[in-house]
Amino acid sequence: MLPFQLWYAVVLSVISSLSHIIALTLRLTVYSDEIPPYLANQLLSNAVVFLCGSVVGAFHKVLMEKTLRQTFQDTLRCLSMRMKLEIEKRQQENLLQSVLPVYISMKMKLAIIERLQDCKDKEEQQRLVKDNNFHSLYVKRHENVSILYADIVGFTQLASDCSPKELVIMLNELFGKFDQIAKENECMRIKILGDCYYCVSGLPVSLPKHAKNCVKMGLDMCEAIKLVREATGVEINMRVGVHSGNVLCGVIGLRKWQFDVWSHDVTLANHMESGGLPGRVHITEATLKHLNKAYEVEEGNGHLRDPYLKELNIRTYLVIDPRSLNIQRPPKPRVNDGLKMRASVRMTRYLESWGAVKPFAHLQNRGGFSPDTIVNGKTHFKDIPLRPTPGSKIPESLDESLEEPFTLTTPPISSYKNKSQKSKFDEELHNEMTTTIDELSSKQWSNSEESSSLALWFPKKDLEKQYRALDLPMFKHYVCCATFIFFCIFLIQMFIAKNKRTLGISFGVLVCVLLLTLAVCFIGHLQRLFPEKLSRCQWLAAVSEAVVKRPCVRLPLATITTVVIIILAVFNLCFDDLEKKEDLSCLPYSVYCCILALMACGVFLRLSFELKVLFLTVASTVYYIIIISTKNESFNKYEEFLIFQINSSWNCTDGEVACFGLVKHPQVMSCIYITLFLVTMLIISQQNESCFRQDFLLKYKNHTKQDEIETRENLNRLLLENVLPAHVAALFVGENKKNEELYCKSYDCVCVMFASVPNFKEFYTECDINKEGLECLRLLNEIIADFDELLSKPKFSGVEKIKTIGSTYMAAAGLSGCPGQENNQDTERQQAQIGIMVEFAIALYGKLEGINRHSFNSFRLRVGINHGPVIAGVIGARKPQYDIWGNTVNVASRMESTGELGKIQVTEETSIVLKNQGYSCECRGLINVKGKGELKTFFVCTDMNKQQSMGLS
């Protein structure tokens, strides 16, 4: 019971046992006139008693230490896993909240969590998380906002001269700068479309200065591009359009969510950009009214440059930048002026000097998670400070605080130079472990709601049932230890018993029962030792397994073992007649056997505490009855024998012996010894039970917490992979993050598809009947969601949704390969992606036809497909976005916009590949493609096209 290590306890027990035996031997031999006749047997009996006590104590110590060490290791493993999952989960949350507004992502998570709470089965929960077959609409209407569209004029020509890395760096630096400008002007960037950037002011919280914010941002963007042009000599400019009105904002579909806005006002703002002038901010009359004469304007004449503005008879204006009225500044010296350097290189070098924040840069330091935050397991948004940036300020609006990427409190990176991330993680794990151990103090545990301090039972019946049904693989070792005690008691009985024949018969019967019990426990091991001979006895393994797993099997075996030992312990007291005085000296050893039998009740460490109390109480009561009533005469004779020995040795009278208390009554002392051991065994049993229940409760809490974290981690991963492709998202979370550099990847052969529903624009109206367009978007959400469901089919596992642009669906095939594999793919595999994309387009037609039947509409799909090299990357600091660029993407977009309803238009190169795969293509002829001139295109012939043609005719 003392807190000694095992070796210290063994050494102390050996020293104390030997000291007692040596002292007793010297006293009865050297310092005694007459050597007792049974001295050898007494000394051997003492040695057996000490040996039995030491071995049983060591057995208890070893098993308890093993249990505690296993508990510590399990707890450490669980805590380590929990912390890693917690870190990864928070990285994913930060990543998710960097892409979607917080209120949208939280609403999505709550909706899925509610569905998971209704499902108790863990496998069913995982299936629900993976399938995600719900078509919830996360769209909200906002009034009085301003929409800004901006396009970089001349960027297409510049991009054609860029390497993949240069293009991604250039876009990230430009749009990172625009994100910074948006933050300064309280604008929320919505999306990046190629080199087009659009944002809204007044979301998600209404702002009275929304028009001023957008106009100021547009002027700042034009100024930033002007500085680039002056410094690099590259002819690029900015064309900005702004309109004020109402929007519907949110996300639609099931995959690759991107925050977007819809309304007629958004369409008008888009046309304001296309009808604007380079270097100027083009605004409508609605925006001008909200400016309250904050800026001087001049006539914009947008109707002369854009037919949509002319059709709606929109009067437009051009904002005069107050900075242009000041004295002109001398132009800044150009970068490497005079050197013959490509324009893209000059641009890249100059833009890198801006030092735009890289996408997901706030996820770089996993060490930034404070132990307190992890230990408490609670993260409130208000407790998470925003990432500090040069010149940063406290957010003045909810929009700014919601849109800023979340990061946990992180010391400067330089503070980590002398400390590896592993050592930091180990330190946090140590703090977590220390806190957990402190919380497991008996006082806190006994006062917890999961335990009862009196009966040691769990108030929750399910918890108590689980505890009692635990597997007990160590049970066979308990029986082995009890068998050892049985043989020790038998040896002592052999040394002191007079009626050895009766003892032998009793031992033979009892040992057969005990060995049979032992055989039942180890019968499975026998089959493993002799597999050939016992191959037909398959039931042996089942019996051995039942002992480990079923309490209803273990309890009878433990009861039989304990009863056998208790019966053997009282043999001398019941069957030996102690007539001679010399035989009375063996009487204490009968009591010692009873005490050893009490110890046998305690070796079943994981046995029911109530059953152990019952065994100890019944055994002690039996021993009390035998000692006090049955053997009363023998103990009285033994008392007289002790007094006689003292009188003869010390020459004392009987009165003096009684006066000094040199001899206590053996009967009373025997009962006291048994009582002391009874109390000791009860205390040890109670401590063991308390320890094992704490161990179970700790593991239960760990597993419960771990399951909860894993469920939330799976939920975050689901949401995350709905924002980024899985192979890209993996680069920004976990232990092998590679977000120190910009993600950009070049692919040799990717098939790109654009599929649009052009007549949805005619269907979309804003009136009170359809809740100002909300119900129209609900139908669009169903269309996109049905399209997304096709991506979960194994056939289309290689198809990656890129984004939706209004009612246009963009997807690509051939992006899912691991880094370095795409260049080594064989031609057949690359070309097979094109056939898969055509099959996907045909499946989209089928989905849309089904929606038409159920909604009584006549939507038609228009598809354009092209294949070739593309560049993929993640750009944007405040709201990183995955996208693909290249001539292949531009041509695929033109194939869709110049195509015909109900048909799949492809380029000549793509048609050749499809013909080789067995598809028939019909030549359409030469068509004029913007930026490409005359291109020869083809329509893919499908059975659906023929059926639709027949229906139309």
Short mmCIF file of N, CA and C in Angstrom, two decimals, residues 805-910:
data_model
loop_
_atom_site.label_atom_id
_atom_site.label_comp_id
_atom_site.label_asym_id
_atom_site.label_seq_id
_atom_site.Cartn_x
_atom_site.Cartn_y
_atom_site.Cartn_z
N ILE A 805 -20.77 30.11 -62.19
CA ILE A 805 -20.80 31.53 -62.52
C ILE A 805 -22.22 31.84 -62.95
N GLY A 806 -23.03 32.34 -62.02
CA GLY A 806 -24.44 32.53 -62.34
C GLY A 806 -25.09 31.17 -62.54
N SER A 807 -25.63 30.94 -63.75
CA SER A 807 -26.23 29.65 -64.08
C SER A 807 -25.28 28.81 -64.92
N THR A 808 -24.00 29.13 -64.92
CA THR A 808 -23.01 28.38 -65.68
C THR A 808 -22.20 27.49 -64.74
N TYR A 809 -22.03 26.24 -65.17
CA TYR A 809 -21.36 25.22 -64.37
C TYR A 809 -20.01 24.92 -65.02
N MET A 810 -18.93 25.09 -64.27
CA MET A 810 -17.59 24.86 -64.80
C MET A 810 -16.95 23.66 -64.10
N ALA A 811 -16.44 22.72 -64.90
CA ALA A 811 -15.80 21.52 -64.36
C ALA A 811 -14.58 21.18 -65.21
N ALA A 812 -13.70 20.38 -64.64
CA ALA A 812 -12.49 19.96 -65.34
C ALA A 812 -12.16 18.53 -64.96
N ALA A 813 -11.54 17.80 -65.87
CA ALA A 813 -11.11 16.42 -65.64
C ALA A 813 -9.61 16.32 -65.90
N GLY A 814 -8.91 15.65 -64.99
CA GLY A 814 -7.47 15.50 -65.14
C GLY A 814 -6.66 16.30 -64.15
N LEU A 815 -7.33 16.82 -63.09
CA LEU A 815 -6.64 17.64 -62.09
C LEU A 815 -6.32 16.88 -60.82
N SER A 816 -6.83 15.67 -60.69
CA SER A 816 -6.73 14.98 -59.40
C SER A 816 -5.46 14.17 -59.23
N GLY A 817 -4.59 14.15 -60.22
CA GLY A 817 -3.36 13.37 -60.10
C GLY A 817 -2.42 13.94 -59.06
N CYS A 818 -1.60 13.07 -58.49
CA CYS A 818 -0.61 13.52 -57.51
C CYS A 818 0.45 14.36 -58.20
N PRO A 819 1.11 15.25 -57.46
CA PRO A 819 2.14 16.10 -58.06
C PRO A 819 3.20 15.27 -58.78
N GLY A 820 3.48 15.64 -59.98
CA GLY A 820 4.51 14.97 -60.77
C GLY A 820 3.99 13.84 -61.62
N GLN A 821 2.72 13.43 -61.43
CA GLN A 821 2.20 12.30 -62.19
C GLN A 821 1.58 12.72 -63.51
N GLU A 822 1.06 13.98 -63.54
CA GLU A 822 0.31 14.36 -64.72
C GLU A 822 1.16 14.41 -65.97
N ASN A 823 2.46 14.70 -65.82
CA ASN A 823 3.31 14.77 -67.01
C ASN A 823 3.69 13.39 -67.53
N ASN A 824 3.54 12.39 -66.68
CA ASN A 824 3.93 11.05 -67.07
C ASN A 824 2.74 10.18 -67.47
N GLN A 825 1.56 10.75 -67.49
CA GLN A 825 0.39 9.97 -67.85
C GLN A 825 0.47 9.59 -69.31
N ASP A 826 0.04 8.38 -69.59
CA ASP A 826 0.04 7.96 -70.99
C ASP A 826 -1.07 8.68 -71.74
N THR A 827 -0.94 8.71 -73.03
CA THR A 827 -1.88 9.46 -73.88
C THR A 827 -3.29 8.90 -73.75
N GLU A 828 -3.42 7.59 -73.64
CA GLU A 828 -4.76 7.00 -73.56
C GLU A 828 -5.49 7.47 -72.31
N ARG A 829 -4.77 7.52 -71.20
CA ARG A 829 -5.41 7.95 -69.97
C ARG A 829 -5.82 9.42 -70.06
N GLN A 830 -4.96 10.24 -70.64
CA GLN A 830 -5.31 11.65 -70.80
C GLN A 830 -6.55 11.81 -71.67
N GLN A 831 -6.58 11.08 -72.79
CA GLN A 831 -7.70 11.22 -73.71
C GLN A 831 -8.97 10.59 -73.15
N ALA A 832 -8.82 9.59 -72.27
CA ALA A 832 -10.01 8.99 -71.65
C ALA A 832 -10.77 10.02 -70.82
N GLN A 833 -10.03 11.00 -70.25
CA GLN A 833 -10.69 12.04 -69.46
C GLN A 833 -11.68 12.84 -70.32
N ILE A 834 -11.36 13.00 -71.59
CA ILE A 834 -12.23 13.77 -72.49
C ILE A 834 -13.54 13.01 -72.69
N GLY A 835 -13.45 11.69 -72.91
CA GLY A 835 -14.66 10.89 -73.05
C GLY A 835 -15.50 10.91 -71.79
N ILE A 836 -14.84 10.86 -70.63
CA ILE A 836 -15.58 10.93 -69.36
C ILE A 836 -16.30 12.26 -69.23
N MET A 837 -15.64 13.34 -69.66
CA MET A 837 -16.27 14.65 -69.56
C MET A 837 -17.49 14.74 -70.47
N VAL A 838 -17.43 14.14 -71.66
CA VAL A 838 -18.60 14.13 -72.56
C VAL A 838 -19.74 13.35 -71.91
N GLU A 839 -19.41 12.19 -71.30
CA GLU A 839 -20.44 11.41 -70.61
C GLU A 839 -21.04 12.22 -69.46
N PHE A 840 -20.21 12.99 -68.78
CA PHE A 840 -20.71 13.83 -67.69
C PHE A 840 -21.66 14.90 -68.24
N ALA A 841 -21.30 15.49 -69.37
CA ALA A 841 -22.18 16.49 -69.99
C ALA A 841 -23.52 15.88 -70.39
N ILE A 842 -23.48 14.65 -70.93
CA ILE A 842 -24.72 13.98 -71.31
C ILE A 842 -25.57 13.71 -70.06
N ALA A 843 -24.91 13.33 -68.95
CA ALA A 843 -25.64 13.11 -67.70
C ALA A 843 -26.27 14.40 -67.19
N LEU A 844 -25.60 15.54 -67.42
CA LEU A 844 -26.18 16.82 -67.02
C LEU A 844 -27.47 17.08 -67.78
N TYR A 845 -27.48 16.74 -69.07
CA TYR A 845 -28.71 16.89 -69.86
C TYR A 845 -29.84 16.07 -69.24
N GLY A 846 -29.52 14.83 -68.85
CA GLY A 846 -30.54 13.98 -68.25
C GLY A 846 -31.07 14.55 -66.95
N LYS A 847 -30.17 15.09 -66.09
CA LYS A 847 -30.61 15.70 -64.83
C LYS A 847 -31.53 16.89 -65.08
N LEU A 848 -31.16 17.73 -66.06
CA LEU A 848 -31.96 18.91 -66.34
C LEU A 848 -33.33 18.54 -66.89
N GLU A 849 -33.39 17.47 -67.69
CA GLU A 849 -34.68 17.02 -68.20
C GLU A 849 -35.58 16.57 -67.05
N GLY A 850 -34.99 15.89 -66.06
CA GLY A 850 -35.77 15.47 -64.90
C GLY A 850 -36.31 16.66 -64.13
N ILE A 851 -35.50 17.70 -63.98
CA ILE A 851 -35.96 18.90 -63.28
C ILE A 851 -37.08 19.57 -64.08
N ASN A 852 -36.95 19.59 -65.39
CA ASN A 852 -37.99 20.19 -66.23
C ASN A 852 -39.32 19.47 -66.04
N ARG A 853 -39.27 18.13 -65.95
CA ARG A 853 -40.52 17.37 -65.79
C ARG A 853 -41.19 17.68 -64.45
N HIS A 854 -40.37 17.83 -63.40
CA HIS A 854 -40.95 18.04 -62.08
C HIS A 854 -41.35 19.49 -61.84
N SER A 855 -40.67 20.43 -62.47
CA SER A 855 -40.96 21.85 -62.24
C SER A 855 -41.76 22.49 -63.37
N PHE A 856 -42.09 21.70 -64.40
CA PHE A 856 -42.88 22.18 -65.54
C PHE A 856 -42.19 23.38 -66.20
N ASN A 857 -40.89 23.23 -66.41
CA ASN A 857 -40.12 24.26 -67.10
C ASN A 857 -39.51 23.66 -68.37
N SER A 858 -38.88 24.51 -69.14
CA SER A 858 -38.26 24.05 -70.40
C SER A 858 -36.83 24.58 -70.50
N PHE A 859 -36.06 24.35 -69.42
CA PHE A 859 -34.67 24.80 -69.44
C PHE A 859 -33.87 23.97 -70.44
N ARG A 860 -32.95 24.60 -71.12
CA ARG A 860 -32.08 23.92 -72.08
C ARG A 860 -30.63 24.15 -71.67
N LEU A 861 -29.82 23.15 -71.93
CA LEU A 861 -28.41 23.22 -71.56
C LEU A 861 -27.56 23.50 -72.79
N ARG A 862 -26.54 24.30 -72.60
CA ARG A 862 -25.58 24.61 -73.67
C ARG A 862 -24.18 24.31 -73.13
N VAL A 863 -23.46 23.43 -73.83
CA VAL A 863 -22.20 22.91 -73.30
C VAL A 863 -21.07 23.20 -74.29
N GLY A 864 -19.93 23.60 -73.74
CA GLY A 864 -18.71 23.77 -74.52
C GLY A 864 -17.57 23.03 -73.85
N ILE A 865 -16.79 22.26 -74.64
CA ILE A 865 -15.70 21.46 -74.09
C ILE A 865 -14.44 21.70 -74.91
N ASN A 866 -13.31 21.76 -74.19
CA ASN A 866 -12.00 21.88 -74.85
C ASN A 866 -10.98 21.19 -73.96
N HIS A 867 -9.87 20.78 -74.54
CA HIS A 867 -8.82 20.16 -73.73
C HIS A 867 -7.46 20.73 -74.13
N GLY A 868 -6.52 20.64 -73.20
CA GLY A 868 -5.19 21.16 -73.44
C GLY A 868 -4.51 21.52 -72.14
N PRO A 869 -3.39 22.23 -72.21
CA PRO A 869 -2.65 22.58 -70.98
C PRO A 869 -3.36 23.67 -70.19
N VAL A 870 -3.30 23.57 -68.88
CA VAL A 870 -3.87 24.60 -67.99
C VAL A 870 -2.91 24.83 -66.83
N ILE A 871 -3.15 25.92 -66.13
CA ILE A 871 -2.42 26.25 -64.91
C ILE A 871 -3.43 26.29 -63.77
N ALA A 872 -3.16 25.57 -62.70
CA ALA A 872 -4.04 25.56 -61.53
C ALA A 872 -3.31 26.22 -60.37
N GLY A 873 -4.04 26.92 -59.54
CA GLY A 873 -3.40 27.58 -58.40
C GLY A 873 -4.43 28.10 -57.42
N VAL A 874 -3.92 28.54 -56.27
CA VAL A 874 -4.74 29.15 -55.23
C VAL A 874 -4.25 30.57 -55.04
N ILE A 875 -5.14 31.53 -55.18
CA ILE A 875 -4.77 32.94 -55.06
C ILE A 875 -5.73 33.64 -54.12
N GLY A 876 -5.31 34.83 -53.67
CA GLY A 876 -6.16 35.63 -52.80
C GLY A 876 -5.75 35.50 -51.36
N ALA A 877 -5.56 36.62 -50.66
CA ALA A 877 -5.08 36.58 -49.28
C ALA A 877 -6.22 36.44 -48.28
N ARG A 878 -7.25 37.29 -48.41
CA ARG A 878 -8.32 37.28 -47.42
C ARG A 878 -9.32 36.16 -47.67
N LYS A 879 -9.51 35.79 -48.92
CA LYS A 879 -10.45 34.73 -49.24
C LYS A 879 -9.86 33.90 -50.36
N PRO A 880 -8.92 32.99 -50.05
CA PRO A 880 -8.23 32.22 -51.09
C PRO A 880 -9.20 31.43 -51.95
N GLN A 881 -8.86 31.30 -53.21
CA GLN A 881 -9.75 30.65 -54.17
C GLN A 881 -8.93 29.79 -55.13
N TYR A 882 -9.39 28.57 -55.35
CA TYR A 882 -8.75 27.66 -56.31
C TYR A 882 -9.35 27.92 -57.69
N ASP A 883 -8.48 27.99 -58.69
CA ASP A 883 -8.97 28.27 -60.05
C ASP A 883 -7.97 27.70 -61.05
N ILE A 884 -8.40 27.66 -62.30
CA ILE A 884 -7.51 27.23 -63.39
C ILE A 884 -7.53 28.33 -64.46
N TRP A 885 -6.39 28.48 -65.14
CA TRP A 885 -6.25 29.51 -66.16
C TRP A 885 -5.57 28.91 -67.39
N GLY A 886 -5.65 29.65 -68.44
CA GLY A 886 -4.96 29.24 -69.66
C GLY A 886 -5.84 29.38 -70.89
N ASN A 887 -5.22 29.26 -72.02
CA ASN A 887 -5.93 29.37 -73.28
C ASN A 887 -7.00 28.29 -73.41
N THR A 888 -6.73 27.11 -72.85
CA THR A 888 -7.70 26.02 -72.88
C THR A 888 -9.00 26.42 -72.21
N VAL A 889 -8.89 27.10 -71.07
CA VAL A 889 -10.08 27.53 -70.33
C VAL A 889 -10.84 28.59 -71.13
N ASN A 890 -10.11 29.54 -71.70
CA ASN A 890 -10.77 30.60 -72.46
C ASN A 890 -11.53 30.04 -73.65
N VAL A 891 -10.91 29.11 -74.38
CA VAL A 891 -11.56 28.54 -75.55
C VAL A 891 -12.77 27.70 -75.16
N ALA A 892 -12.65 26.95 -74.05
CA ALA A 892 -13.80 26.17 -73.58
C ALA A 892 -14.96 27.08 -73.24
N SER A 893 -14.67 28.23 -72.62
CA SER A 893 -15.73 29.19 -72.31
C SER A 893 -16.38 29.72 -73.59
N ARG A 894 -15.57 29.98 -74.63
CA ARG A 894 -16.11 30.47 -75.90
C ARG A 894 -16.92 29.38 -76.60
N MET A 895 -16.51 28.12 -76.43
CA MET A 895 -17.27 27.02 -77.02
C MET A 895 -18.69 26.98 -76.45
N GLU A 896 -18.80 27.32 -75.18
CA GLU A 896 -20.14 27.35 -74.58
C GLU A 896 -20.92 28.58 -75.01
N SER A 897 -20.29 29.75 -74.96
CA SER A 897 -21.03 30.99 -75.25
C SER A 897 -21.44 31.09 -76.71
N THR A 898 -20.68 30.44 -77.61
CA THR A 898 -21.03 30.48 -79.04
C THR A 898 -21.78 29.23 -79.48
N GLY A 899 -22.09 28.35 -78.55
CA GLY A 899 -22.75 27.10 -78.90
C GLY A 899 -24.24 27.27 -79.08
N GLU A 900 -24.94 26.14 -79.21
CA GLU A 900 -26.38 26.12 -79.41
C GLU A 900 -27.04 25.33 -78.30
N LEU A 901 -28.27 25.67 -77.99
CA LEU A 901 -29.00 25.00 -76.92
C LEU A 901 -29.16 23.52 -77.24
N GLY A 902 -28.95 22.69 -76.23
CA GLY A 902 -29.15 21.26 -76.39
C GLY A 902 -28.00 20.55 -77.08
N LYS A 903 -26.87 21.23 -77.29
CA LYS A 903 -25.76 20.62 -78.01
C LYS A 903 -24.45 20.83 -77.26
N ILE A 904 -23.50 19.92 -77.56
CA ILE A 904 -22.16 19.99 -76.97
C ILE A 904 -21.20 20.41 -78.07
N GLN A 905 -20.62 21.61 -77.93
CA GLN A 905 -19.71 22.12 -78.94
C GLN A 905 -18.27 21.92 -78.47
N VAL A 906 -17.43 21.41 -79.40
CA VAL A 906 -16.03 21.14 -79.07
C VAL A 906 -15.15 21.70 -80.17
N THR A 907 -13.85 21.83 -79.85
CA THR A 907 -12.90 22.29 -80.86
C THR A 907 -12.52 21.12 -81.78
N GLU A 908 -11.81 21.45 -82.84
CA GLU A 908 -11.43 20.41 -83.80
C GLU A 908 -10.50 19.39 -83.16
N GLU A 909 -9.54 19.86 -82.33
CA GLU A 909 -8.62 18.93 -81.68
C GLU A 909 -9.37 17.97 -80.76
N THR A 910 -10.34 18.49 -80.03
CA THR A 910 -11.11 17.63 -79.13
C THR A 910 -11.97 16.65 -79.92
#
